[in-house]
mmCIF file of C-alpha atoms in Angstrom:
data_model
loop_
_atom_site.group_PDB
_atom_site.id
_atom_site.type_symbol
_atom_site.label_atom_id
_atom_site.label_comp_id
_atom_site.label_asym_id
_atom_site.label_seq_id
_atom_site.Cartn_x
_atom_site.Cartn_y
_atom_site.Cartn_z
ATOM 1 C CA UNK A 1 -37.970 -76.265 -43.669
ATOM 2 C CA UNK A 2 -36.038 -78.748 -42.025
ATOM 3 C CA UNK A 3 -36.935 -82.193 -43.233
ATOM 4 C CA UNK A 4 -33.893 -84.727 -41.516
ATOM 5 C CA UNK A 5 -33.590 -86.059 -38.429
ATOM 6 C CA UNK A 6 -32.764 -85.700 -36.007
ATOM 7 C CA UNK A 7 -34.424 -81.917 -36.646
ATOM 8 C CA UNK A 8 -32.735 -79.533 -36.686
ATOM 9 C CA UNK A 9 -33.209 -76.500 -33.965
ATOM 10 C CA UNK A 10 -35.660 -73.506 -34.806
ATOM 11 C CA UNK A 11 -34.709 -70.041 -35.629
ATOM 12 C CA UNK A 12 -36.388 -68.985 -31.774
ATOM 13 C CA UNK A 13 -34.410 -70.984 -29.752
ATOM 14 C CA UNK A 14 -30.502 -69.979 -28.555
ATOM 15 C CA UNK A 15 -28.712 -73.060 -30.284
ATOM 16 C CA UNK A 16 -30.172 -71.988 -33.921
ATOM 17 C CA UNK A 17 -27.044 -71.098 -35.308
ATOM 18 C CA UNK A 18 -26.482 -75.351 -35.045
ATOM 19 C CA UNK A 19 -28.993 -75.759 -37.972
ATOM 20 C CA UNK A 20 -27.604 -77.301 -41.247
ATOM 21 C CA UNK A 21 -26.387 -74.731 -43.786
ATOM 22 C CA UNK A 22 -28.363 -75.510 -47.434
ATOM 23 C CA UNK A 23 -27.217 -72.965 -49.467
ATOM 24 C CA UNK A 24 -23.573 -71.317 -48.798
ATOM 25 C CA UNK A 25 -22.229 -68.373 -50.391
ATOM 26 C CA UNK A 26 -19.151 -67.734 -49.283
ATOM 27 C CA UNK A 27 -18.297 -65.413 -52.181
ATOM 28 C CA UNK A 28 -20.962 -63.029 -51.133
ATOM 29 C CA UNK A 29 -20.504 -63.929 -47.335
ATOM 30 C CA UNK A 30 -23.542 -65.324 -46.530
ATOM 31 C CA UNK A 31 -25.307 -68.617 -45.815
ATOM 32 C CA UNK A 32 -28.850 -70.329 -45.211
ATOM 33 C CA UNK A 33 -29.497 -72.597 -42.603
ATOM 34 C CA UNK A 34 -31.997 -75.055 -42.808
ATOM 35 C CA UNK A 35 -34.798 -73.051 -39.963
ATOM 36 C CA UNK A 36 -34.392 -70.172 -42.378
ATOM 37 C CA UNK A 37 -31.552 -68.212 -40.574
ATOM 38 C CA UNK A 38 -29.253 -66.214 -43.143
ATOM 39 C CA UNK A 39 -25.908 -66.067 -40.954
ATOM 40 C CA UNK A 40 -23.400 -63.840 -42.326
ATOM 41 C CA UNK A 41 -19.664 -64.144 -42.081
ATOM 42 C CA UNK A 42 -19.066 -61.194 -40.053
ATOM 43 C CA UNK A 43 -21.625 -63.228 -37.604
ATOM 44 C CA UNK A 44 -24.695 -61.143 -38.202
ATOM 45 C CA UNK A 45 -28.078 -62.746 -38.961
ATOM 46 C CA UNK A 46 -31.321 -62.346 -40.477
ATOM 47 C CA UNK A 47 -34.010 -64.622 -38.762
ATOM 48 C CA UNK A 48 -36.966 -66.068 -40.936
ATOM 49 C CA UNK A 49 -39.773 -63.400 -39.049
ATOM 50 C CA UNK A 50 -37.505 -60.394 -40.330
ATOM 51 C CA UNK A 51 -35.768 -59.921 -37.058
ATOM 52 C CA UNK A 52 -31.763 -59.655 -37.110
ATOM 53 C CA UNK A 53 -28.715 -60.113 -34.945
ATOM 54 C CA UNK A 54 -25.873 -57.857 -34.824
ATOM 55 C CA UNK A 55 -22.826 -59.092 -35.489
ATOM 56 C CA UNK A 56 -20.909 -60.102 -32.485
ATOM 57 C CA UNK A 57 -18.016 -58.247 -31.896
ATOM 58 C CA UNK A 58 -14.919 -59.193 -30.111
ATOM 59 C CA UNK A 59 -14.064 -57.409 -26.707
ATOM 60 C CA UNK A 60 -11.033 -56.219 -27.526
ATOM 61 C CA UNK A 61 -12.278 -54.585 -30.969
ATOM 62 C CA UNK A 62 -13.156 -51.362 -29.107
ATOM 63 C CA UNK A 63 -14.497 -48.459 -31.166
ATOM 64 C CA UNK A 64 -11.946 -45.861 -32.461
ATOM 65 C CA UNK A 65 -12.790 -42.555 -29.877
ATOM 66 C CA UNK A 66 -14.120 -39.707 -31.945
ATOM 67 C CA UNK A 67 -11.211 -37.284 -30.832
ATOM 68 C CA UNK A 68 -8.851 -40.287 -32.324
ATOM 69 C CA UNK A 69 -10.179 -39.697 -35.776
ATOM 70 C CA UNK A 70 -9.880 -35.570 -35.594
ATOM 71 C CA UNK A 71 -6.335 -36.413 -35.173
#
């Protein structure tokens, strides 16, 4: 897909997410990189062989204890 150089880096390797974006769609959240990755904004991704990434989520976003929500 990517046809610049220097090239860009592949979906498969760690530094993908450096890839050009070629379509951005920030009203809807999401963008495509040039390898084929679909990164979203809350950091998730879809990779061009159907595999995903979950969203990264910050260390002090902890998730709200069940007995918290009975409350």
């Amino acid at each position: 897909m990517c046809s610049h150089q220097p090239p860009c880096p592949s979906a498969d390797r760690p530094d993908h997410d450096a890839a050009r974006t070629v379509a951005a769609h920030p009203e809807q959240g999401w963008s495509l990189l040039c390898n084929g990755t679909i990164v979203f904004d809350d950091t998730g991704e879809l990779l061009p062989g159907g595999g995903a990434h979950a969203p990264v989520r910050p260390s002090w976003a902890a998730p709200v204890a069940a007995t918290a929500l009975a409350a």
